[in-house]
PDB file of C-alpha atoms in Angstrom:
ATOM      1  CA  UNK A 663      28.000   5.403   3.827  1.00 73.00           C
ATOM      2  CA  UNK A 664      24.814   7.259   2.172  1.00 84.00           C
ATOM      3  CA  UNK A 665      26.040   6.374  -1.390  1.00 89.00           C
ATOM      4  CA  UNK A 666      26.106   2.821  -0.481  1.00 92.00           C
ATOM      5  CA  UNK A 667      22.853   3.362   1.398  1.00 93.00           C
ATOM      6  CA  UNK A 668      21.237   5.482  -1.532  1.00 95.00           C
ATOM      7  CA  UNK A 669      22.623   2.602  -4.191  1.00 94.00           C
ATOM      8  CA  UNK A 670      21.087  -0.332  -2.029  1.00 96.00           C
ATOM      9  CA  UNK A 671      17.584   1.181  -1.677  1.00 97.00           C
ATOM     10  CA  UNK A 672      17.553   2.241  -5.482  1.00 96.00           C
ATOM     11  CA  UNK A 673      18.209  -1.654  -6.062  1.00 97.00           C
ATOM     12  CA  UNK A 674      15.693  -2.993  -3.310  1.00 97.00           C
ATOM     13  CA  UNK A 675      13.521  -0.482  -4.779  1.00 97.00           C
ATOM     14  CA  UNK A 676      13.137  -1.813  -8.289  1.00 97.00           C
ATOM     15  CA  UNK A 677      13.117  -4.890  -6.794  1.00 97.00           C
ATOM     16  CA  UNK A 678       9.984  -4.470  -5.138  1.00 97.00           C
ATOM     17  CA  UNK A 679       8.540  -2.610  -8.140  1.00 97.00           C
ATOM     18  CA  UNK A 680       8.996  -5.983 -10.095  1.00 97.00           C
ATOM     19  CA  UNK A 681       7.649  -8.198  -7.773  1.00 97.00           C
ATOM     20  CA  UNK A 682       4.353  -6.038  -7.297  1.00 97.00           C
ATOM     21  CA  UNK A 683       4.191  -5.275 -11.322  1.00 97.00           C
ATOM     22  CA  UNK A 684       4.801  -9.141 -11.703  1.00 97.00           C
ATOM     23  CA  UNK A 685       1.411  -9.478  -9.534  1.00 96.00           C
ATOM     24  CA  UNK A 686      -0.546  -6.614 -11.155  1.00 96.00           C
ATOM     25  CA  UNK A 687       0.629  -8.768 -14.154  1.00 96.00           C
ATOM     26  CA  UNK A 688      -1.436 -11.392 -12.874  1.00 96.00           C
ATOM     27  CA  UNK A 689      -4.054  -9.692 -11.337  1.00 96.00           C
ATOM     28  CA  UNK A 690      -3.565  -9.981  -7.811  1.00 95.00           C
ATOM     29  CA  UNK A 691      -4.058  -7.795  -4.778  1.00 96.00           C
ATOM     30  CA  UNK A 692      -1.004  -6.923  -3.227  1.00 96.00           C
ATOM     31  CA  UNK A 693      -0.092  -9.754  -0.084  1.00 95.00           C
ATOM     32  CA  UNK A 694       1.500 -10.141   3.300  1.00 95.00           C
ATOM     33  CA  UNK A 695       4.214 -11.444   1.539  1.00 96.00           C
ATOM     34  CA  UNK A 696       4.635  -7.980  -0.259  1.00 96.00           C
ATOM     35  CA  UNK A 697       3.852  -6.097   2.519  1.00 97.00           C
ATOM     36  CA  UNK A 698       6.816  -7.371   4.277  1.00 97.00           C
ATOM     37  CA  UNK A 699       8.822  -6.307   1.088  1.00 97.00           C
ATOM     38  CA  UNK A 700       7.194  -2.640   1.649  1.00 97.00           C
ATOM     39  CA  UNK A 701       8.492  -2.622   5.407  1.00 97.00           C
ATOM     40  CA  UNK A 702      11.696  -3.710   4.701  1.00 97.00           C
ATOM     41  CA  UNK A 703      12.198  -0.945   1.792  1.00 97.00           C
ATOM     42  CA  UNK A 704      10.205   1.727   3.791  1.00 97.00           C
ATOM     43  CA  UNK A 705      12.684   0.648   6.841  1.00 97.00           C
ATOM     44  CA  UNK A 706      15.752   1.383   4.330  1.00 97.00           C
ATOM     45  CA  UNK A 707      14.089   5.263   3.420  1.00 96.00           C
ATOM     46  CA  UNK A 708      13.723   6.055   7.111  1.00 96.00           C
ATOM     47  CA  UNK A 709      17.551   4.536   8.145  1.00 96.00           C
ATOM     48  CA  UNK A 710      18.233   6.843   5.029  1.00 96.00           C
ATOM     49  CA  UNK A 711      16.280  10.356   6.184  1.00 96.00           C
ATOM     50  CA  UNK A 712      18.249   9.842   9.606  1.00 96.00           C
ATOM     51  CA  UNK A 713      21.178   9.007   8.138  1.00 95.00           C
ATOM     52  CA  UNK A 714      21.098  11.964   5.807  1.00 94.00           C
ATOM     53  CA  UNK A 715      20.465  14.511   8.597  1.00 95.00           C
ATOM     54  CA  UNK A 716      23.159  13.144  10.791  1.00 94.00           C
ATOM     55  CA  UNK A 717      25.569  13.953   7.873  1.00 92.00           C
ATOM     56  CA  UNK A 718      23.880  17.396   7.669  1.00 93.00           C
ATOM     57  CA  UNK A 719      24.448  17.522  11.370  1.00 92.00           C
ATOM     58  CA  UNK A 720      28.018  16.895  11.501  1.00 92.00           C
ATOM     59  CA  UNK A 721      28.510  18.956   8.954  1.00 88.00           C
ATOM     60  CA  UNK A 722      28.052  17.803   5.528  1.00 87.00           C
ATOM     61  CA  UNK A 723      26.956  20.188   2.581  1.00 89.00           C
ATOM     62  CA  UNK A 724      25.295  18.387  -0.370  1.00 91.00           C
ATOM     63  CA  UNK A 725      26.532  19.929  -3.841  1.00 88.00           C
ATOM     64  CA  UNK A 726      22.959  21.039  -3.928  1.00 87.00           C
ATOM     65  CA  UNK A 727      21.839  22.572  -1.562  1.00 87.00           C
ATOM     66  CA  UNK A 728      20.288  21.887   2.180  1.00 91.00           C
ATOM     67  CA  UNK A 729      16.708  22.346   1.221  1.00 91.00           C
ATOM     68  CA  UNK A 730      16.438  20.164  -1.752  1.00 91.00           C
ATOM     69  CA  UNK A 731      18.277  17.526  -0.351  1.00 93.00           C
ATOM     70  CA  UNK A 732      16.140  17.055   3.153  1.00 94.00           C
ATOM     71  CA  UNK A 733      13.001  17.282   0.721  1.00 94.00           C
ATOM     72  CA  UNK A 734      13.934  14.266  -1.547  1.00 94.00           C
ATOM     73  CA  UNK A 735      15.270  12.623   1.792  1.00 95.00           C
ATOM     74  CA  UNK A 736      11.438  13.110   3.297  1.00 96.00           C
ATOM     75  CA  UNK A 737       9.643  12.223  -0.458  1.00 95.00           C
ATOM     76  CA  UNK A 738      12.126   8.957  -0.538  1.00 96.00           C
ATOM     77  CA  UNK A 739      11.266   8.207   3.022  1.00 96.00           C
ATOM     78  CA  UNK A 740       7.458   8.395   2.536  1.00 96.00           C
ATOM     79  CA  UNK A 741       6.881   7.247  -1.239  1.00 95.00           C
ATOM     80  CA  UNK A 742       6.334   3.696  -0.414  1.00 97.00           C
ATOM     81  CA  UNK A 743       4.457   3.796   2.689  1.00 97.00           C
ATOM     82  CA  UNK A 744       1.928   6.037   1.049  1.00 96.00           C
ATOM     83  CA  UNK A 745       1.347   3.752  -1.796  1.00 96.00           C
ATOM     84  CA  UNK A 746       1.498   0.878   0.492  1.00 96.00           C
ATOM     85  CA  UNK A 747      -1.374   2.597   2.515  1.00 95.00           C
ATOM     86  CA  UNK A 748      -3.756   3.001  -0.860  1.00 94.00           C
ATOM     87  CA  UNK A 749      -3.557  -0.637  -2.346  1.00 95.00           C
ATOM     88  CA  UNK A 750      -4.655  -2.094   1.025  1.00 94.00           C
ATOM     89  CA  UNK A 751      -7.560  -0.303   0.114  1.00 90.00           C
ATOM     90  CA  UNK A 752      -7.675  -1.437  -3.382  1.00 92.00           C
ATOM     91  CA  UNK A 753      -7.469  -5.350  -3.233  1.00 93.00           C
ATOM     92  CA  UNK A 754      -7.476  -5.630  -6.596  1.00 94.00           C
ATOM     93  CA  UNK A 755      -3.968  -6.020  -9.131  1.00 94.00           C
ATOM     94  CA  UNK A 756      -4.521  -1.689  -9.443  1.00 95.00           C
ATOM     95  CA  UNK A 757      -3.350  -1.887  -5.760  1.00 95.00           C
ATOM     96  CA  UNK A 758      -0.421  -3.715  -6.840  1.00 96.00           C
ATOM     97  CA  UNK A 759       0.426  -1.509  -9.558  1.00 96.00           C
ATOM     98  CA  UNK A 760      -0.030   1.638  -7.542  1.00 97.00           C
ATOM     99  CA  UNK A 761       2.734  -0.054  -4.987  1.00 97.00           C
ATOM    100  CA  UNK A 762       5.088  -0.934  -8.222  1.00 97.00           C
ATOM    101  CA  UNK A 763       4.464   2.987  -9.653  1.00 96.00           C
ATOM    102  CA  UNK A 764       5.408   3.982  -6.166  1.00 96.00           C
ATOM    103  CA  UNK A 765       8.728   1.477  -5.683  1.00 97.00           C
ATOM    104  CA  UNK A 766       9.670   3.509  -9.262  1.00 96.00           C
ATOM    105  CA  UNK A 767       9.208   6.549  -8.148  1.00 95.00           C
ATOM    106  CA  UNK A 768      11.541   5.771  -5.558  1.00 97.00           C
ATOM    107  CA  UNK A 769      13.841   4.406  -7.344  1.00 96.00           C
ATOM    108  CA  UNK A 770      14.090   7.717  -9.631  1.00 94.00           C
ATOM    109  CA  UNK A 771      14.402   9.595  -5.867  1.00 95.00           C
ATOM    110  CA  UNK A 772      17.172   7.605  -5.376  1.00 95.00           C
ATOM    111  CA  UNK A 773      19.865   8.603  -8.496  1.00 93.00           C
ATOM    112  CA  UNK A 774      18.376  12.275  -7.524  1.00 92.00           C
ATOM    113  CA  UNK A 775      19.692  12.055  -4.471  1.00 93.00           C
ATOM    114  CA  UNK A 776      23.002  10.328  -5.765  1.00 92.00           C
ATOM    115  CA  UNK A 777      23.335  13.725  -7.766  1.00 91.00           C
ATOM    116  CA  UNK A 778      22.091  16.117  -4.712  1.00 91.00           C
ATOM    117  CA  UNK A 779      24.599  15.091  -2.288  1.00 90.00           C
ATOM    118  CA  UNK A 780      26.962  15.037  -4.906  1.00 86.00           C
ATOM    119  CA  UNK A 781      27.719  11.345  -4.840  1.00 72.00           C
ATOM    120  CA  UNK A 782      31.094   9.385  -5.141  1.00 62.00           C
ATOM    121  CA  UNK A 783      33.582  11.714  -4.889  1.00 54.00           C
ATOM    122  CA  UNK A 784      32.271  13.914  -1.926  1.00 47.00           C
TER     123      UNK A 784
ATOM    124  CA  UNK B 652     -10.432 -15.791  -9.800  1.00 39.00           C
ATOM    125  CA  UNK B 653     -13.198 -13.561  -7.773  1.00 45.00           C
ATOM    126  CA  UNK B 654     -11.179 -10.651  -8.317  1.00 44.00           C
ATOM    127  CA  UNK B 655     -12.136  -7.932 -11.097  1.00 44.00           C
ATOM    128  CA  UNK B 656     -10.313  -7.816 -13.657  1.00 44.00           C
ATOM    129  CA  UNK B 657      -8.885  -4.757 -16.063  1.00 44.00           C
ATOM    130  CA  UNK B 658     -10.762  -5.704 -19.357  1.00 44.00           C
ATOM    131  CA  UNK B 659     -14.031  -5.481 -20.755  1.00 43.00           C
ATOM    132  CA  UNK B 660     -15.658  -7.402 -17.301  1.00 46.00           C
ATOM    133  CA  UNK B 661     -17.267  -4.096 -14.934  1.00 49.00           C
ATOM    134  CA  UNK B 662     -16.397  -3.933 -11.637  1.00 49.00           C
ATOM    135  CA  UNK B 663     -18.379  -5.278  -8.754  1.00 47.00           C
ATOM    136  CA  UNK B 664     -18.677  -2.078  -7.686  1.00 45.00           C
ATOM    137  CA  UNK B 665     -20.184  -0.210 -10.630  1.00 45.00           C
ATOM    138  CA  UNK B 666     -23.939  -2.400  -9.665  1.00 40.00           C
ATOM    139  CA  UNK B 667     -24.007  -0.941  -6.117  1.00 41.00           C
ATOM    140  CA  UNK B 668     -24.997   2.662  -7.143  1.00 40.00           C
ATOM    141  CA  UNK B 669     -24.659   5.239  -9.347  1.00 38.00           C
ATOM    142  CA  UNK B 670     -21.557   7.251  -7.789  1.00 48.00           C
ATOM    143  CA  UNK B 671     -18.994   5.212  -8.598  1.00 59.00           C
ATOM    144  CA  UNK B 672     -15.351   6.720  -6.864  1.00 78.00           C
ATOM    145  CA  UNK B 673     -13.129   7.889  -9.053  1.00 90.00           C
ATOM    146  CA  UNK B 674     -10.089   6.728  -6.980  1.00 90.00           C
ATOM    147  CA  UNK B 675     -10.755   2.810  -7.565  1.00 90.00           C
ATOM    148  CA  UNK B 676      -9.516   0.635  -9.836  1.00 90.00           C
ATOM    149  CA  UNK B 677      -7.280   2.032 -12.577  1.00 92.00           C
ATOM    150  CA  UNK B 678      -8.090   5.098 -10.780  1.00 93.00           C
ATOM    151  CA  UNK B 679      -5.973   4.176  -7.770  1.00 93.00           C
ATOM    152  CA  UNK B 680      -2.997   4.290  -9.799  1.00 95.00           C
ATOM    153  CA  UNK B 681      -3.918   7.695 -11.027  1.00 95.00           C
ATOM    154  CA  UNK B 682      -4.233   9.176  -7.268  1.00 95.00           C
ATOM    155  CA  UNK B 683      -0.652   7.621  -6.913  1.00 96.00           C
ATOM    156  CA  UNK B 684       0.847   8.968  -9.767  1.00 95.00           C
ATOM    157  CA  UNK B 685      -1.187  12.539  -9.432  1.00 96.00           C
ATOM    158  CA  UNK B 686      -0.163  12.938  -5.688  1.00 96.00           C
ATOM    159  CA  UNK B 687       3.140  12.464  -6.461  1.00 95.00           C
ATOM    160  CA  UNK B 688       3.124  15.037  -9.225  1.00 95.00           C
ATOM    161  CA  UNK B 689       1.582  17.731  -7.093  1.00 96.00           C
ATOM    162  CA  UNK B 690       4.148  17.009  -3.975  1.00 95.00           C
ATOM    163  CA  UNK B 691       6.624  17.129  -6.783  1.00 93.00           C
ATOM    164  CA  UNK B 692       5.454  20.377  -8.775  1.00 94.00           C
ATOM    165  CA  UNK B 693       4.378  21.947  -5.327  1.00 95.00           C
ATOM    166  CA  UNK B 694       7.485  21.603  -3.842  1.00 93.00           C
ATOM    167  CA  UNK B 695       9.758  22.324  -6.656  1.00 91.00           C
ATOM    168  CA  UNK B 696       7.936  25.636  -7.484  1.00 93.00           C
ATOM    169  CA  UNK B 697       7.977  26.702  -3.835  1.00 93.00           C
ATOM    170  CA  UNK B 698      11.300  25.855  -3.841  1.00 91.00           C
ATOM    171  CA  UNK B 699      12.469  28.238  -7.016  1.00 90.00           C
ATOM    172  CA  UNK B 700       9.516  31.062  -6.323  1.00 92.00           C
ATOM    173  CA  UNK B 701      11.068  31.867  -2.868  1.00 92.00           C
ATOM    174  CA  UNK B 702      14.835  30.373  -3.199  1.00 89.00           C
ATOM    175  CA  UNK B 703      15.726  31.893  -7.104  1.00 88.00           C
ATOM    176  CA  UNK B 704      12.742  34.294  -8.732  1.00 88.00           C
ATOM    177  CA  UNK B 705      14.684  36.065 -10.447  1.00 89.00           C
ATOM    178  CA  UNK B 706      16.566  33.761 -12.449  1.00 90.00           C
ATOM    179  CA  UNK B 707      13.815  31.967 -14.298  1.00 90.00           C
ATOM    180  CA  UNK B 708      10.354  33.714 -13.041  1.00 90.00           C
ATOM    181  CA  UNK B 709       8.658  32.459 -16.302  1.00 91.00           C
ATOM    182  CA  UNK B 710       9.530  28.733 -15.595  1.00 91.00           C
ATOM    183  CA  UNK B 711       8.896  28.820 -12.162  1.00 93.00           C
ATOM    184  CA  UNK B 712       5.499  30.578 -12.451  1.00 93.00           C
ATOM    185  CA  UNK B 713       4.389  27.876 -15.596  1.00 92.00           C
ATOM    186  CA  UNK B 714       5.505  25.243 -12.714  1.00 92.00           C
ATOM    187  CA  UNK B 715       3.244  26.569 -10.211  1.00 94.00           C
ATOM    188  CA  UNK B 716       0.661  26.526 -12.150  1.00 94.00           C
ATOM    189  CA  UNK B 717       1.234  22.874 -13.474  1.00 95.00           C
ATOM    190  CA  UNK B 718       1.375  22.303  -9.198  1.00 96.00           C
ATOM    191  CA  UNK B 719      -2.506  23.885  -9.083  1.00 96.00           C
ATOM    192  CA  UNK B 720      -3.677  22.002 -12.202  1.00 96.00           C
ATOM    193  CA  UNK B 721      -2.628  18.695 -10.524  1.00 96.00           C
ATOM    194  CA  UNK B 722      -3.855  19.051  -6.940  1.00 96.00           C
ATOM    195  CA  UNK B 723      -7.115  20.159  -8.462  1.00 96.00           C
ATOM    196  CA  UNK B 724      -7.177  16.745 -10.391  1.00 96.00           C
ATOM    197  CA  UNK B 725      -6.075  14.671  -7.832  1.00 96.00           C
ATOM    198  CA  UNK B 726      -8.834  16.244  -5.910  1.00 94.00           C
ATOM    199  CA  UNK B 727     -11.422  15.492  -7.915  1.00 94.00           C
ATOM    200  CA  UNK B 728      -9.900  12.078  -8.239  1.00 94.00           C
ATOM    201  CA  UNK B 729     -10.229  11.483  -4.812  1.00 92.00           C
ATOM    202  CA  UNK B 730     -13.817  12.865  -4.046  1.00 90.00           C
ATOM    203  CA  UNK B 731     -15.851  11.250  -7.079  1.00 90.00           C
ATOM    204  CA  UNK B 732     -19.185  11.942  -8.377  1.00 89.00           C
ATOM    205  CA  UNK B 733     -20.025  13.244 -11.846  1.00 89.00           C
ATOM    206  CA  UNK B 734     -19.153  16.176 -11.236  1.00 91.00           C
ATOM    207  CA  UNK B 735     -15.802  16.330  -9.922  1.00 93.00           C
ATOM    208  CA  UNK B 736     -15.748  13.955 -12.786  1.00 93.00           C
ATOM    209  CA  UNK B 737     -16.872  16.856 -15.211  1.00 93.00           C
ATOM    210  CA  UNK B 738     -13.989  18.947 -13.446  1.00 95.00           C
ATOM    211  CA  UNK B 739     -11.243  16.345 -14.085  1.00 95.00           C
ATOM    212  CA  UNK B 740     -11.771  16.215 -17.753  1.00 95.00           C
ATOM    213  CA  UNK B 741     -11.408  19.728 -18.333  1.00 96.00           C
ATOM    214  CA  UNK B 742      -8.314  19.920 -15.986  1.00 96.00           C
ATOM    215  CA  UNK B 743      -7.140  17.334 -17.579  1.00 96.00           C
ATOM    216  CA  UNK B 744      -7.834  18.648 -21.240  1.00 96.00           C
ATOM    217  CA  UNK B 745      -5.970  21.648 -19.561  1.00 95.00           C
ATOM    218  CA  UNK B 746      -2.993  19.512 -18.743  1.00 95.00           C
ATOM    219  CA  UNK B 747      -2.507  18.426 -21.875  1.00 96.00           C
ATOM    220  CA  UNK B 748      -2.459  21.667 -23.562  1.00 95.00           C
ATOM    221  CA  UNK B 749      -0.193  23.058 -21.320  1.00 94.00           C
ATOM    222  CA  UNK B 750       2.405  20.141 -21.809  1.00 95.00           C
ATOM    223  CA  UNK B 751       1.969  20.351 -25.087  1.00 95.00           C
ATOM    224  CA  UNK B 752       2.016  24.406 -25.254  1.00 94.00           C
ATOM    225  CA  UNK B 753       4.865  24.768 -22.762  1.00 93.00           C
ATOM    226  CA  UNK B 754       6.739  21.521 -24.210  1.00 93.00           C
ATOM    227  CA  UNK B 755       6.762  23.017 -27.993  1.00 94.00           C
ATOM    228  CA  UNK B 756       7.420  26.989 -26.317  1.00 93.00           C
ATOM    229  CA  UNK B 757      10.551  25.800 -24.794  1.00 92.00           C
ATOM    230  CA  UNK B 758      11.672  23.874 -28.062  1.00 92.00           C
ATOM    231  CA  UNK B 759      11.119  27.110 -30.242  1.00 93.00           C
ATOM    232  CA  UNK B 760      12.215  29.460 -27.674  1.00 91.00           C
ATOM    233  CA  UNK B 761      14.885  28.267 -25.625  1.00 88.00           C
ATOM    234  CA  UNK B 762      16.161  31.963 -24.042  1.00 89.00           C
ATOM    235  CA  UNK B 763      12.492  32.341 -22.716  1.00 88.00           C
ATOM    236  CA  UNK B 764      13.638  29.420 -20.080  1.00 90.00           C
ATOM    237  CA  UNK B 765      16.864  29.629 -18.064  1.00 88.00           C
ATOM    238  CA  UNK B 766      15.654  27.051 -15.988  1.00 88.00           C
ATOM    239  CA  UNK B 767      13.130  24.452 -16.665  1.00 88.00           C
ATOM    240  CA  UNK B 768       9.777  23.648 -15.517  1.00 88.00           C
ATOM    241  CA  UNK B 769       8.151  20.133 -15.133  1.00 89.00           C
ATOM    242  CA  UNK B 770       6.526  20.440 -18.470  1.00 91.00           C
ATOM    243  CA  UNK B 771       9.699  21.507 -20.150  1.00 91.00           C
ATOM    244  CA  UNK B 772      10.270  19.508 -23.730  1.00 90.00           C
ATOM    245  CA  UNK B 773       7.467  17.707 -23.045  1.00 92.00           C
ATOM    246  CA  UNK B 774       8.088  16.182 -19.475  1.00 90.00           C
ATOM    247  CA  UNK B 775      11.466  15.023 -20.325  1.00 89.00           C
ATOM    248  CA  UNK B 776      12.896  15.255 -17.101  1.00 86.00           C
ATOM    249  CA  UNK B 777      10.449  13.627 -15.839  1.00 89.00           C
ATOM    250  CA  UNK B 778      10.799  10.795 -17.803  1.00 87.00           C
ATOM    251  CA  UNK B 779       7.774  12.033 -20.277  1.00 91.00           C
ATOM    252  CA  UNK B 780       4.688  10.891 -17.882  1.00 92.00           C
ATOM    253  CA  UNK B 781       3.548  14.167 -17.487  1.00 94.00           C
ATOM    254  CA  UNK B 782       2.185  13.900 -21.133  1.00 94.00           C
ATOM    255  CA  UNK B 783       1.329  10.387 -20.810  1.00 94.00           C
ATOM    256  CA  UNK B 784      -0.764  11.190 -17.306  1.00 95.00           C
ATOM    257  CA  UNK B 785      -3.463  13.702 -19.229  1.00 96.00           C
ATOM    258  CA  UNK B 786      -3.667  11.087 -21.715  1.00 95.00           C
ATOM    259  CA  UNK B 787      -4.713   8.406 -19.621  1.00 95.00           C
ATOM    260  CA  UNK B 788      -6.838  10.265 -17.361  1.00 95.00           C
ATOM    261  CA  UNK B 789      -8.200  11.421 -20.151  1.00 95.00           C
ATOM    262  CA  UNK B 790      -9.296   7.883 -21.087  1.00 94.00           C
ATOM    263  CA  UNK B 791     -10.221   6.632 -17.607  1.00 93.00           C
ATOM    264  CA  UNK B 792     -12.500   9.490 -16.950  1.00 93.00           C
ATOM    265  CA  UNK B 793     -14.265   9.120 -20.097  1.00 91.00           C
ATOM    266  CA  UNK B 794     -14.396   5.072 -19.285  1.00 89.00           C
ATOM    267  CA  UNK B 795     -16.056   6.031 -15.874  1.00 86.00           C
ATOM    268  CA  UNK B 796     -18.922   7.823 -17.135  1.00 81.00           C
ATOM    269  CA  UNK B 797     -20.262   4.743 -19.021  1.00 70.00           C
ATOM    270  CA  UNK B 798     -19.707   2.442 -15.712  1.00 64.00           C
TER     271      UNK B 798
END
């Protein structure tokens, strides 16, 4: 269930950084339109940080460690919110950008956390 | 297009005074990239310092360090004015000496570093921005000064 989960938003998350590096590309501020496509991966990074501490709940060890593993799960969870929150400040294509350099970062959270919980044959 | 663009045009902004943010512009994908390299240093030298000292205490102390160095920066960044500017570009001169220093140390002397820290070989794990971050802050803060 998480590897699946932590697969999809890795995916969704490049796929955001695209589209908003595709309109830093040519230069425009970041729109609803893209704000939608911030909620929607932002949605995916919370279902993930609850998901993940069920699993730590009912008993699941990542390979590890607890610590490291609920601290990617809150970074993932907030990375593209935060960078959502500074380009609707910035309504110029560097707002777009910032969203794209955060959808990245998130991406490289992602196949971190793959590794951390020790994914596909836990 | 009414919007500003990235070349050689200055920003609307620049007319309407003399203390020009920082944190716009090209800046506001420097605050991005900054703040997520303090969370990230911050967090992972916490982490080690209180979790594993005594296996690597050189690495984990260089990593705090790099943690300070890029708060301070994204600091600055975020308040503006020449001279947080002034600040930034030695900070930033600072960063790039210690990614260089630290990225050539653990090349030459590997035992020195049982773990790494996030300037190891030059950022590597990191996917090399942190030496591409001094760089172009570097660059951007000198840019601001003329605007």
């Amino acid at each position: 269930m998480i590897d699946a989960l932590t697969v999809a938003i890795g995916v969704t998350a490049l796929a955001l950084a695209a589209w908003c590096g595709f309109a830093a590309y040519r230069d425009e501020p970041t729109k609803d339109w893209h704000f939608i496509g911030m909620a929607v991966v932002s949605l995916l990074g919370i279902i993930q940080l609850v998901v993940g501490l069920v699993q730590l709940g009912s008993g699941g060890t990542p390979k590890d460690g607890t610590a490291i593993f609920v601290a990617y799960l809150i970074g993932a969870a907030a990375c593209v919110p935060a960078t959502g929150f500074l380009s609707l400040s910035e309504r110029t294509r560097w707002g777009s950008a910032t969203v794209a350099a955060g959808a990245v970062v998130l991406a490289v959270l992602e196949v971190r956390l793959f590794d951390i919980w020790g994914g596909g044959h836990a | 297009m009414p919007e500003t663009s990235a070349g050689s045009r200055t920003p609307k902004a620049a007319a309407d005074g003399a203390r020009r943010s920082l944190g716009t512009g090209p800046g506001r994908l420097l605050v991005a990239l900054y703040g997520v390299f303090t969370v990230a240093a911050a967090s992972r030298a916490a982490y080690q310092l209180i979790a594993q000292f005594d296996r690597a205490p050189l690495a984990y102390i260089l990593s705090a360090v790099s943690a300070v160095v890029y708060a301070f920066i994204l600091f600055s960044l975020v308040r503006g004015g020449e001279g947080a500017r002034r600040a930034a570009v030695v900070c930033c001169a600072l960063e790039l000496v210690g990614v260089l220093g630290v990225g050539t140390w653990t090349l030459v002397d590997r035992s020195a570093f049982p773990d790494a820290t996030v300037w190891s070989n030059f950022g590597m794990g990191y996917l090399f921005i942190p030496i591409f971050l001094p760089v172009t802050g570097l660059l951007w803060l000198r840019r601001a000064r003329r605007a």
